[in-house]
Amino acid sequence: MKWFTIIVATIWINLTHADIQFTRITDEAGIQFRHFNGATGEKHLVETMGGSAAFFDYNNDDYLDIYLVNGAPLTRKTPDVQPTNHLYRNNGDGTFTDVTQHAGVGDTGYGIGCCVADYDNDGYRDLFITNFGKNILYRNNGDGTFSDISKQVGITDESLFSAGCAFADYDNDGWLDLVVVNYVLLNLENVPDCSQEGIPAYCRPEEFSPAPDRLYRNNGNGTFTNITQDAGITLLGRGLGVVWTDIDNNGWLDLYIANDREANFLYKNNGDGTFTEIAELHGIARNEHGDAESSMGIDTADYDNDGDLDMILTHYQAETNTLYQNDGYGVFWDVTAQSHIGEPTHLPLAWGTGFVDFDNDGWLDLFFANGHLHDNVELLQEVGVYKQQNQLFHNSGNGIYTDITDQCGNGLQIKKSSRGSIFGDYDNDGDMDILVTNIGDTPDLLRNDTPTNNNWISIKLIGKKTNRDAIGSKVTLQYGETSKIIEIKSGGSYLSHNQFQLQTGLGTAKMVDQIIINWQNGVQDVIKDVQSNQRLTIKEGNGIISPKH
């Protein structure tokens, strides 16, 4: 009887999620981009690390545009065509147009990561690029063009190996500050030989000293001040992923940094402009075995619908991706084994990730972008391949995830060496799509073609006293017996940026009983009895200002 029950339960779970489907439509959408990593056979570590992207609406037409970050030559030998980053405008009909040249955002530096936010509160979102070299801040001029203001604003005084970045208002003054996570100190003129038995190989990160991170305070006049030391962001780590999140729901955003091959950092916001590092005390520096892992990508969300924010981290081959559950007081527990994601993620090497409700059933699923670091891994070890299949895990609503990758259509059958993954409803049809970037290859825009009768809601927030993007604000949705919390954030995944607007499934619920918005400045708005399947814009203190069906 026990085995019969298990078999029946397994069949039921499979039937409930078997319809999640993704179709690759990159070519039909008009995205003609190929990532360039500058590899020449000299095995510079930077060649393996880039490949980021952003979903953001740069022209305020309510359609998500796409920004793709590119590499650059690492030697004097240059390709016939100079690689640049690219901006693709969403035409609103499922296709995109390359507007890079007109917009003025074709940076030719060696791009690593990107993040987006309206840092000057003028109603148009700006774009920050992390490079192996000097970083770039593009100010959105509001007319379809951007201006490179990096030199004027006080954030590009160094040439480092920068990786993750994220905007947030850490001091609650209404202006978005910026954190930049730096990886290692790398000099291409003095690189150790890391060959393995005569076979060329990339060096391990331990071969290089960690680089210091940077926190820039927004002065409110268009400029920033480096306040890293005064704020207490002083530990050295080989940082990659970064996210601002309020781990204890006290209204002050904390800073989490995912480090490669060493313990991760959690800087608790003291509310006075300073931070205290508490990752070890709060169970999120290492996995449950006490091991520091090769942390790459990161996301935070309330995956178990219990009113607090949990965390997922992606890791190297032979390390599982790690799921940390928040106990409600900002202490985290490694529930990787209990959630059933451990064994299926042990062999792949994972980078981008996200908690996303792909079938609108009200529970957040998990996506992992996979691909090896070594392009000749088959010569270096018996296990592992360079081009790997990405993975999708379905949330069954009881704390357990099921790997359904092979059931999800041709979009999940692709094998490349993937890096960034971003999530957004680019075609405004009510379900979340995916874009995956790939090292030295074309990106994959994956349209969500899941047939479902489930309902959804999309909410765009506009702050007044809170920063205009409402980053750091929390929205609680209450419907039926369900109450879930969603935090608005910048950055995430692997060095990439997802859509700002909150979008989530509601299952069979046709009505949201209450939308409770806790703006970061402490103001609360409550909106009752909202029909599902709507796109709403809510302004701080004004309620709903533009429902769009």
Coordinates of C-alpha atoms in Angstrom, one line a residue:
M1 CA 0.0 0.0 0.0
K2 CA 2.9 2.4 0.8
W3 CA 4.5 1.9 -2.6
F4 CA 1.1 2.3 -4.3
T5 CA 0.5 5.6 -2.6
I6 CA 3.9 6.9 -3.6
I7 CA 3.3 5.9 -7.3
V8 CA -0.1 7.5 -7.3
A9 CA 1.3 10.7 -5.8
T10 CA 4.1 10.8 -8.3
I11 CA 1.7 10.4 -11.2
W12 CA -0.5 13.2 -9.8
I13 CA 2.5 15.6 -9.5
N14 CA 3.6 14.8 -13.0
L15 CA 0.1 15.5 -14.4
T16 CA -0.1 18.8 -12.7
H17 CA 3.1 20.3 -14.2
A18 CA 3.6 18.3 -17.4
D19 CA 2.2 21.2 -19.5
I20 CA 4.9 23.8 -18.8
Q21 CA 6.3 24.4 -22.3
F22 CA 9.0 26.7 -23.7
T23 CA 9.8 27.5 -27.3
R24 CA 13.0 29.0 -28.6
I25 CA 12.1 32.0 -30.7
T26 CA 15.4 34.0 -30.8
D27 CA 15.7 34.0 -34.6
E28 CA 12.0 34.8 -35.2
A29 CA 12.2 37.6 -32.7
G30 CA 15.0 39.3 -34.6
I31 CA 17.7 39.0 -32.0
Q32 CA 20.9 38.7 -34.0
F33 CA 23.6 38.6 -31.3
R34 CA 26.5 36.4 -30.6
H35 CA 28.5 36.7 -27.5
F36 CA 32.3 37.2 -27.9
N37 CA 34.6 36.2 -25.0
G38 CA 37.9 37.0 -26.6
A39 CA 39.4 33.5 -26.1
T40 CA 42.7 33.0 -27.8
G41 CA 43.8 29.8 -26.2
E42 CA 45.8 31.6 -23.5
K43 CA 43.2 30.6 -20.9
H44 CA 42.5 33.9 -19.2
L45 CA 39.9 33.4 -16.4
V46 CA 37.8 36.4 -17.5
E47 CA 36.9 34.6 -20.8
T48 CA 34.7 32.2 -18.8
M49 CA 32.8 34.7 -16.6
G50 CA 30.7 37.1 -18.7
G51 CA 27.4 36.8 -20.6
S52 CA 24.8 38.8 -18.7
A53 CA 21.5 40.5 -19.8
A54 CA 18.7 42.7 -18.6
F55 CA 15.0 42.8 -19.2
F56 CA 13.9 46.5 -18.8
D57 CA 11.5 49.0 -20.3
Y58 CA 13.9 51.7 -21.4
N59 CA 11.3 53.8 -23.4
N60 CA 8.3 53.5 -21.1
D61 CA 6.0 51.8 -23.7
D62 CA 5.1 49.0 -21.3
Y63 CA 7.0 46.4 -23.2
L64 CA 10.2 44.8 -22.0
D65 CA 13.4 45.5 -24.0
I66 CA 16.5 43.4 -23.9
Y67 CA 20.1 44.5 -23.1
L68 CA 22.9 42.0 -23.9
V69 CA 26.4 42.4 -22.5
N70 CA 29.3 41.4 -24.7
G71 CA 33.0 40.7 -24.2
A72 CA 36.0 42.2 -26.0
P73 CA 39.4 41.3 -27.4
L74 CA 42.0 40.6 -24.6
T75 CA 45.0 40.9 -26.9
R76 CA 46.0 43.4 -29.6
K77 CA 44.7 41.0 -32.2
T78 CA 41.2 42.3 -32.9
P79 CA 38.3 40.7 -34.8
D80 CA 37.0 42.2 -38.1
V81 CA 34.0 43.6 -36.3
Q82 CA 34.4 45.3 -32.9
P83 CA 32.2 43.5 -30.4
T84 CA 29.8 45.7 -28.5
N85 CA 26.9 45.4 -26.0
H86 CA 23.5 45.5 -27.7
L87 CA 20.1 47.0 -26.9
Y88 CA 17.0 45.5 -28.6
R89 CA 13.8 47.5 -28.5
N90 CA 10.6 45.4 -28.1
N91 CA 8.3 46.2 -31.1
G92 CA 5.2 45.0 -29.2
D93 CA 4.5 42.3 -31.8
G94 CA 6.9 39.6 -30.6
T95 CA 9.9 41.0 -32.5
F96 CA 12.8 43.2 -31.5
T97 CA 14.8 45.9 -33.3
D98 CA 18.5 46.5 -32.6
V99 CA 18.7 50.2 -31.5
T100 CA 22.2 50.1 -30.0
Q101 CA 23.7 52.7 -32.2
H102 CA 20.8 55.2 -31.9
A103 CA 20.5 54.7 -28.1
G104 CA 24.3 55.1 -27.6
V105 CA 24.8 52.1 -25.3
G106 CA 27.2 50.0 -27.4
D107 CA 30.0 49.9 -24.9
T108 CA 33.1 48.2 -26.3
G109 CA 34.7 47.3 -22.9
Y110 CA 35.0 43.8 -21.7
G111 CA 31.5 43.4 -20.3
I112 CA 30.7 41.2 -17.3
G113 CA 27.4 42.2 -15.7
C114 CA 24.7 44.8 -15.6
C115 CA 21.9 46.2 -13.5
V116 CA 19.1 48.7 -14.0
A117 CA 17.3 51.4 -12.0
D118 CA 16.0 54.9 -12.2
Y119 CA 18.9 56.3 -10.0
D120 CA 17.9 59.9 -10.5
N121 CA 14.2 59.5 -10.0
D122 CA 13.3 61.2 -13.4
G123 CA 11.0 58.4 -14.6
Y124 CA 13.4 56.7 -17.0
R125 CA 15.6 53.7 -16.1
D126 CA 19.3 54.0 -16.3
L127 CA 21.8 51.3 -17.0
F128 CA 25.0 50.3 -15.2
I129 CA 27.6 47.9 -16.8
T130 CA 30.3 46.1 -14.9
N131 CA 33.5 45.5 -16.9
F132 CA 36.9 43.9 -16.7
G133 CA 38.2 47.4 -16.6
K134 CA 36.3 50.7 -16.0
N135 CA 32.6 50.4 -15.4
I136 CA 30.0 52.4 -17.2
L137 CA 26.9 54.3 -16.1
Y138 CA 24.5 55.2 -18.9
R139 CA 21.9 57.9 -18.0
N140 CA 18.6 57.5 -19.8
N141 CA 17.8 60.8 -21.5
G142 CA 14.1 60.0 -21.9
D143 CA 14.1 60.4 -25.7
G144 CA 15.4 56.9 -26.6
T145 CA 19.0 57.8 -26.1
F146 CA 21.5 57.4 -23.2
S147 CA 24.6 59.4 -22.1
D148 CA 27.7 57.9 -20.7
I149 CA 28.1 59.9 -17.4
S150 CA 30.6 57.5 -15.8
K151 CA 33.3 60.1 -15.3
Q152 CA 31.1 62.7 -13.8
V153 CA 29.3 60.8 -11.2
G154 CA 32.1 59.3 -9.1
I155 CA 31.8 55.6 -9.6
T156 CA 34.4 54.6 -12.1
D157 CA 37.6 55.7 -10.4
E158 CA 39.2 52.2 -10.7
S159 CA 39.8 49.5 -13.3
L160 CA 38.9 46.2 -11.6
F161 CA 37.4 42.9 -12.5
S162 CA 33.8 43.9 -11.5
A163 CA 31.1 41.3 -11.5
G164 CA 27.7 41.7 -9.8
C165 CA 25.9 45.0 -9.2
A166 CA 22.6 46.1 -7.7
F167 CA 20.8 49.3 -6.9
A168 CA 18.9 49.9 -3.6
D169 CA 18.1 52.6 -1.1
Y170 CA 20.1 51.3 1.8
D171 CA 19.7 54.4 3.9
N172 CA 16.0 55.1 3.2
D173 CA 16.5 58.6 1.9
G174 CA 14.6 58.1 -1.3
W175 CA 17.7 57.8 -3.6
L176 CA 19.1 54.6 -5.0
D177 CA 22.6 53.7 -3.9
L178 CA 24.8 51.2 -5.8
V179 CA 26.9 48.2 -4.8
V180 CA 29.5 46.8 -7.1
V181 CA 31.0 43.4 -6.3
N182 CA 34.5 42.8 -7.6
Y183 CA 35.9 39.4 -8.3
V184 CA 39.7 38.9 -8.3
L185 CA 42.9 41.0 -9.0
L186 CA 43.8 39.8 -12.5
N187 CA 46.7 41.1 -14.5
L188 CA 46.8 39.6 -18.0
E189 CA 50.5 40.3 -18.2
N190 CA 51.3 38.1 -15.2
V191 CA 49.1 35.0 -15.2
P192 CA 50.2 31.6 -13.8
D193 CA 50.3 28.5 -15.9
C194 CA 47.5 26.3 -14.7
S195 CA 47.8 23.5 -17.3
Q196 CA 46.9 20.1 -16.1
E197 CA 49.4 17.4 -17.2
G198 CA 50.2 19.5 -20.2
I199 CA 46.6 20.2 -21.1
P200 CA 45.7 23.9 -21.2
A201 CA 43.3 24.8 -18.4
Y202 CA 41.8 27.9 -16.7
C203 CA 43.2 28.7 -13.3
R204 CA 41.2 28.2 -10.1
P205 CA 40.0 31.4 -8.4
E206 CA 42.3 30.6 -5.5
E207 CA 45.2 31.4 -7.7
F208 CA 44.2 35.1 -7.5
S209 CA 43.8 37.5 -4.6
P210 CA 40.2 38.7 -4.0
A211 CA 39.3 42.2 -5.0
P212 CA 37.5 44.7 -2.7
D213 CA 33.8 45.5 -3.2
R214 CA 32.4 49.0 -3.4
L215 CA 29.4 50.7 -2.0
Y216 CA 28.4 54.1 -3.5
R217 CA 25.9 56.4 -1.8
N218 CA 23.6 58.4 -4.0
N219 CA 24.1 62.1 -3.1
G220 CA 20.7 63.0 -4.6
N221 CA 22.2 65.4 -7.1
G222 CA 23.2 62.9 -9.8
T223 CA 26.5 61.9 -8.2
F224 CA 27.7 59.2 -5.9
T225 CA 30.2 59.0 -3.0
N226 CA 32.3 55.9 -2.3
I227 CA 31.4 55.1 1.4
T228 CA 32.6 51.5 1.4
Q229 CA 34.9 51.7 4.4
D230 CA 32.7 54.0 6.5
A231 CA 29.8 51.6 5.9
G232 CA 31.8 48.6 7.1
I233 CA 31.8 46.7 3.8
T234 CA 35.4 45.7 4.4
L235 CA 35.7 41.9 4.0
L236 CA 37.6 40.5 1.0
G237 CA 35.9 37.8 -1.1
R238 CA 35.9 36.7 -4.7
G239 CA 32.4 38.0 -5.2
L240 CA 30.1 37.2 -8.1
G241 CA 26.4 37.4 -7.3
V242 CA 24.8 40.1 -5.2
V243 CA 21.4 41.0 -4.0
W244 CA 19.8 43.5 -1.6
T245 CA 17.0 41.9 0.5
D246 CA 15.4 42.6 3.9
I247 CA 16.1 39.2 5.6
D248 CA 14.3 40.1 8.8
N249 CA 11.5 42.3 7.5
N250 CA 12.5 45.3 9.6
G251 CA 12.4 47.8 6.8
W252 CA 16.2 48.1 6.2
L253 CA 17.7 46.4 3.2
D254 CA 20.5 43.9 4.0
L255 CA 23.3 43.0 1.5
Y256 CA 24.1 39.5 0.5
I257 CA 27.2 38.7 -1.6
A258 CA 27.8 35.3 -3.2
N259 CA 31.5 34.4 -3.1
D260 CA 33.4 31.9 -5.3
R261 CA 35.2 29.2 -3.3
E262 CA 34.8 30.9 0.1
A263 CA 32.2 31.7 2.6
N264 CA 29.4 34.1 1.5
F265 CA 28.8 37.5 3.2
L266 CA 25.6 38.7 4.7
Y267 CA 25.9 42.4 5.8
K268 CA 23.1 43.3 8.2
N269 CA 21.9 46.9 7.8
N270 CA 22.2 48.6 11.2
G271 CA 19.9 51.4 10.1
D272 CA 22.5 54.1 10.8
G273 CA 24.5 53.9 7.6
T274 CA 26.7 51.0 8.7
F275 CA 26.6 47.2 8.3
T276 CA 27.6 44.2 10.3
E277 CA 28.6 40.9 8.7
I278 CA 26.5 38.1 10.2
A279 CA 26.4 35.3 7.5
E280 CA 28.0 32.6 9.8
L281 CA 25.6 33.4 12.6
H282 CA 22.6 33.3 10.4
G283 CA 23.4 30.0 8.6
I284 CA 23.9 31.4 5.1
A285 CA 27.7 31.6 4.8
R286 CA 28.1 27.8 4.0
N287 CA 26.0 24.8 3.3
E288 CA 24.7 22.4 5.9
H289 CA 27.9 20.5 5.9
G290 CA 30.0 23.5 6.8
D291 CA 31.5 23.8 3.3
A292 CA 32.1 27.1 1.5
E293 CA 30.9 26.6 -2.1
S294 CA 31.6 28.2 -5.5
S295 CA 28.7 30.5 -5.4
M296 CA 27.7 32.1 -8.7
G297 CA 24.1 33.1 -9.2
I298 CA 21.5 34.1 -6.6
D299 CA 17.9 34.9 -6.1
T300 CA 15.6 35.7 -3.2
A301 CA 11.8 35.1 -2.9
D302 CA 9.1 33.5 -0.7
Y303 CA 9.2 30.1 -2.4
D304 CA 7.1 28.5 0.4
N305 CA 4.5 31.2 0.8
D306 CA 5.1 31.7 4.5
G307 CA 5.7 35.5 4.5
D308 CA 9.5 35.7 4.5
L309 CA 12.3 35.7 1.9
D310 CA 14.3 32.6 1.1
M311 CA 17.4 32.2 -1.0
I312 CA 18.8 30.0 -3.8
L313 CA 22.5 29.9 -4.8
T314 CA 24.0 28.2 -7.8
H315 CA 27.4 26.4 -7.7
Y316 CA 30.2 24.5 -9.4
Q317 CA 30.1 21.0 -10.7
A318 CA 30.1 18.4 -7.8
E319 CA 28.5 21.0 -5.6
T320 CA 24.7 21.1 -5.4
N321 CA 22.7 24.3 -5.9
T322 CA 21.7 25.3 -2.4
L323 CA 18.3 26.3 -1.2
Y324 CA 18.1 28.2 2.1
Q325 CA 14.8 28.5 3.9
N326 CA 14.2 31.6 6.1
D327 CA 12.8 30.8 9.5
G328 CA 11.0 34.1 9.7
Y329 CA 13.6 35.8 11.9
G330 CA 16.4 36.1 9.3
V331 CA 18.0 32.8 10.2
F332 CA 18.4 30.4 7.3
W333 CA 18.4 26.6 7.0
D334 CA 19.9 24.5 4.2
V335 CA 16.9 22.5 2.9
T336 CA 18.5 21.4 -0.4
A337 CA 18.2 17.7 0.4
Q338 CA 14.6 18.0 1.7
S339 CA 13.5 19.9 -1.4
H340 CA 14.9 17.3 -3.7
I341 CA 17.1 19.6 -5.8
G342 CA 20.4 18.2 -4.4
E343 CA 21.0 15.1 -6.5
P344 CA 19.8 16.5 -9.9
T345 CA 22.0 19.6 -9.5
H346 CA 25.2 17.8 -8.3
L347 CA 26.7 17.2 -11.7
P348 CA 25.9 20.3 -13.7
L349 CA 27.8 23.6 -13.3
A350 CA 25.1 26.3 -12.7
W351 CA 25.2 30.1 -13.1
G352 CA 21.9 32.0 -13.7
T353 CA 18.9 31.2 -11.6
G354 CA 15.5 32.5 -10.6
F355 CA 12.4 31.8 -8.5
V356 CA 9.6 32.1 -11.1
D357 CA 6.0 30.9 -11.3
F358 CA 6.0 29.5 -14.8
D359 CA 2.6 27.9 -14.8
N360 CA 0.8 30.5 -12.7
D361 CA -0.2 28.0 -10.0
G362 CA 0.8 30.3 -7.2
W363 CA 4.1 28.5 -6.3
L364 CA 7.5 29.6 -7.4
D365 CA 9.4 27.2 -9.6
L366 CA 13.2 27.2 -10.1
F367 CA 15.3 27.6 -13.2
F368 CA 19.1 27.0 -13.5
A369 CA 21.3 28.0 -16.4
N370 CA 24.1 25.4 -16.8
G371 CA 27.4 25.2 -18.6
H372 CA 31.0 24.2 -17.8
L373 CA 33.8 26.7 -17.3
H374 CA 36.4 24.6 -19.2
D375 CA 35.8 24.4 -22.9
N376 CA 38.0 21.3 -23.0
V377 CA 36.7 19.7 -19.8
E378 CA 36.4 16.3 -21.5
L379 CA 40.2 16.2 -21.7
L380 CA 40.7 17.3 -18.1
Q381 CA 38.4 14.9 -16.3
E382 CA 36.3 11.9 -16.7
V383 CA 33.0 13.6 -15.7
G384 CA 31.5 16.7 -17.1
V385 CA 30.7 18.3 -20.5
Y386 CA 31.1 21.9 -21.7
K387 CA 27.7 22.4 -23.3
Q388 CA 25.0 21.4 -20.8
Q389 CA 21.2 21.3 -20.6
N390 CA 19.5 23.9 -18.4
Q391 CA 17.1 22.8 -15.8
L392 CA 13.6 23.6 -14.6
F393 CA 12.2 22.4 -11.3
H394 CA 8.5 22.6 -10.5
N395 CA 7.3 23.6 -7.1
S396 CA 4.8 21.1 -5.9
G397 CA 3.6 23.4 -3.0
N398 CA 4.8 21.1 -0.2
G399 CA 8.4 22.1 0.0
I400 CA 9.5 19.7 -2.7
Y401 CA 10.8 20.5 -6.2
T402 CA 10.6 18.1 -9.1
D403 CA 13.0 18.2 -12.1
I404 CA 10.7 18.5 -15.2
T405 CA 13.3 19.7 -17.6
D406 CA 12.7 16.9 -20.2
Q407 CA 9.0 17.6 -20.3
C408 CA 9.2 21.3 -21.1
G409 CA 9.5 21.5 -24.9
N410 CA 12.4 22.3 -27.2
G411 CA 13.4 25.4 -25.3
L412 CA 14.7 23.2 -22.5
Q413 CA 16.5 20.7 -24.7
I414 CA 19.2 23.1 -25.9
K415 CA 22.8 22.4 -24.8
K416 CA 25.2 25.3 -24.6
S417 CA 27.5 26.8 -22.0
S418 CA 25.0 29.1 -20.4
R419 CA 25.6 31.9 -18.0
G420 CA 23.0 34.6 -17.4
S421 CA 19.3 34.0 -17.2
I422 CA 16.6 36.6 -17.0
F423 CA 12.9 36.4 -16.5
G424 CA 10.0 38.6 -17.7
D425 CA 6.8 38.7 -19.6
Y426 CA 8.2 40.2 -22.8
D427 CA 5.0 39.5 -24.9
N428 CA 2.6 40.7 -22.2
D429 CA 0.5 37.5 -22.3
G430 CA 0.4 36.8 -18.6
D431 CA 3.1 34.2 -18.2
M432 CA 6.9 34.6 -17.6
D433 CA 9.4 34.0 -20.4
I434 CA 13.1 33.4 -20.1
L435 CA 16.2 34.7 -21.9
V436 CA 19.4 32.7 -21.5
T437 CA 22.9 34.0 -22.5
N438 CA 25.6 31.6 -23.6
I439 CA 29.4 32.0 -23.7
G440 CA 30.7 32.6 -27.2
D441 CA 27.3 31.7 -28.6
T442 CA 23.8 33.1 -29.4
P443 CA 21.3 33.8 -26.7
D444 CA 18.1 31.8 -26.3
L445 CA 14.8 33.7 -25.9
L446 CA 12.4 31.1 -24.6
R447 CA 8.7 32.0 -25.0
N448 CA 6.4 30.5 -22.4
D449 CA 3.7 28.5 -24.2
T450 CA 2.3 26.8 -21.2
P451 CA -1.5 26.0 -21.7
T452 CA -3.2 26.8 -18.4
N453 CA -6.4 28.1 -16.9
N454 CA -4.6 29.5 -13.9
N455 CA -4.8 33.3 -13.2
W456 CA -2.2 35.9 -12.7
I457 CA -1.6 39.5 -11.8
S458 CA 1.1 42.1 -12.7
I459 CA 1.8 45.2 -10.7
K460 CA 4.1 48.1 -11.5
L461 CA 4.9 50.3 -8.5
I462 CA 5.8 54.0 -8.7
G463 CA 7.3 55.6 -5.6
K464 CA 7.0 59.2 -4.6
K465 CA 8.9 59.6 -1.3
T466 CA 10.2 56.1 -1.8
N467 CA 12.6 55.8 -4.8
R468 CA 10.6 55.9 -8.0
D469 CA 11.3 52.2 -8.9
A470 CA 10.0 51.2 -5.4
I471 CA 13.1 49.0 -5.0
G472 CA 13.0 47.6 -1.4
S473 CA 9.2 47.8 -1.1
K474 CA 7.3 44.7 -0.3
V475 CA 3.9 43.6 -1.6
T476 CA 1.7 41.1 0.2
L477 CA -1.0 39.4 -1.9
Q478 CA -3.8 37.8 0.0
Y479 CA -6.3 35.5 -1.7
G480 CA -8.3 32.6 -0.3
E481 CA -6.1 30.9 2.2
T482 CA -2.9 32.1 0.6
S483 CA -0.7 35.0 1.7
K484 CA 2.6 35.6 -0.2
I485 CA 5.2 38.4 0.0
I486 CA 7.1 39.8 -3.0
E487 CA 10.0 42.2 -2.7
I488 CA 11.0 44.6 -5.5
K489 CA 14.7 44.3 -6.2
S490 CA 17.5 45.2 -8.7
G491 CA 20.1 42.7 -9.8
G492 CA 20.0 38.9 -9.2
S493 CA 20.4 35.7 -11.2
Y494 CA 24.0 35.6 -12.5
L495 CA 25.1 39.2 -12.9
S496 CA 21.8 40.1 -14.7
H497 CA 18.6 41.9 -14.2
N498 CA 14.9 40.8 -14.3
Q499 CA 11.8 42.8 -15.0
F500 CA 10.9 45.2 -12.2
Q501 CA 7.1 44.8 -12.3
L502 CA 5.8 42.2 -9.9
Q503 CA 4.1 39.3 -11.7
T504 CA 2.9 36.2 -10.1
G505 CA 0.4 33.4 -10.6
L506 CA -2.8 33.1 -8.5
G507 CA -3.8 29.5 -9.3
T508 CA -7.6 29.3 -9.7
A509 CA -8.2 32.5 -7.7
K510 CA -10.2 35.0 -9.7
M511 CA -9.8 37.8 -7.2
V512 CA -7.1 39.1 -4.9
D513 CA -8.7 39.9 -1.6
Q514 CA -6.0 42.4 -0.5
I515 CA -2.9 43.9 -2.0
I516 CA -0.8 45.3 0.9
I517 CA 2.1 47.5 -0.2
N518 CA 4.7 48.4 2.4
W519 CA 6.7 51.1 0.7
Q520 CA 10.2 51.3 1.8
N521 CA 9.7 54.7 3.5
G522 CA 7.2 53.1 5.9
V523 CA 4.0 54.1 4.2
Q524 CA 1.4 51.4 3.6
D525 CA -1.3 51.2 0.9
V526 CA -4.0 48.6 1.0
I527 CA -6.1 47.8 -2.0
K528 CA -9.0 45.4 -1.8
D529 CA -11.0 43.2 -4.1
V530 CA -8.8 43.3 -7.3
Q531 CA -9.7 41.1 -10.2
S532 CA -7.1 38.7 -11.6
N533 CA -5.5 38.8 -15.1
Q534 CA -4.8 42.5 -15.0
R535 CA -1.7 44.7 -15.4
L536 CA -1.9 47.4 -12.7
T537 CA 0.1 50.5 -12.0
I538 CA 0.0 51.6 -8.4
K539 CA 1.4 54.9 -7.2
E540 CA 2.5 55.5 -3.7
G541 CA -0.4 57.1 -1.8
N542 CA -2.6 57.2 -4.9
G543 CA -3.6 53.6 -5.4
I544 CA -4.3 52.1 -8.8
I545 CA -3.8 54.7 -11.5
S546 CA -3.9 52.5 -14.7
P547 CA -5.4 49.1 -14.9
K548 CA -4.6 47.4 -18.2
H549 CA -6.5 44.2 -19.1

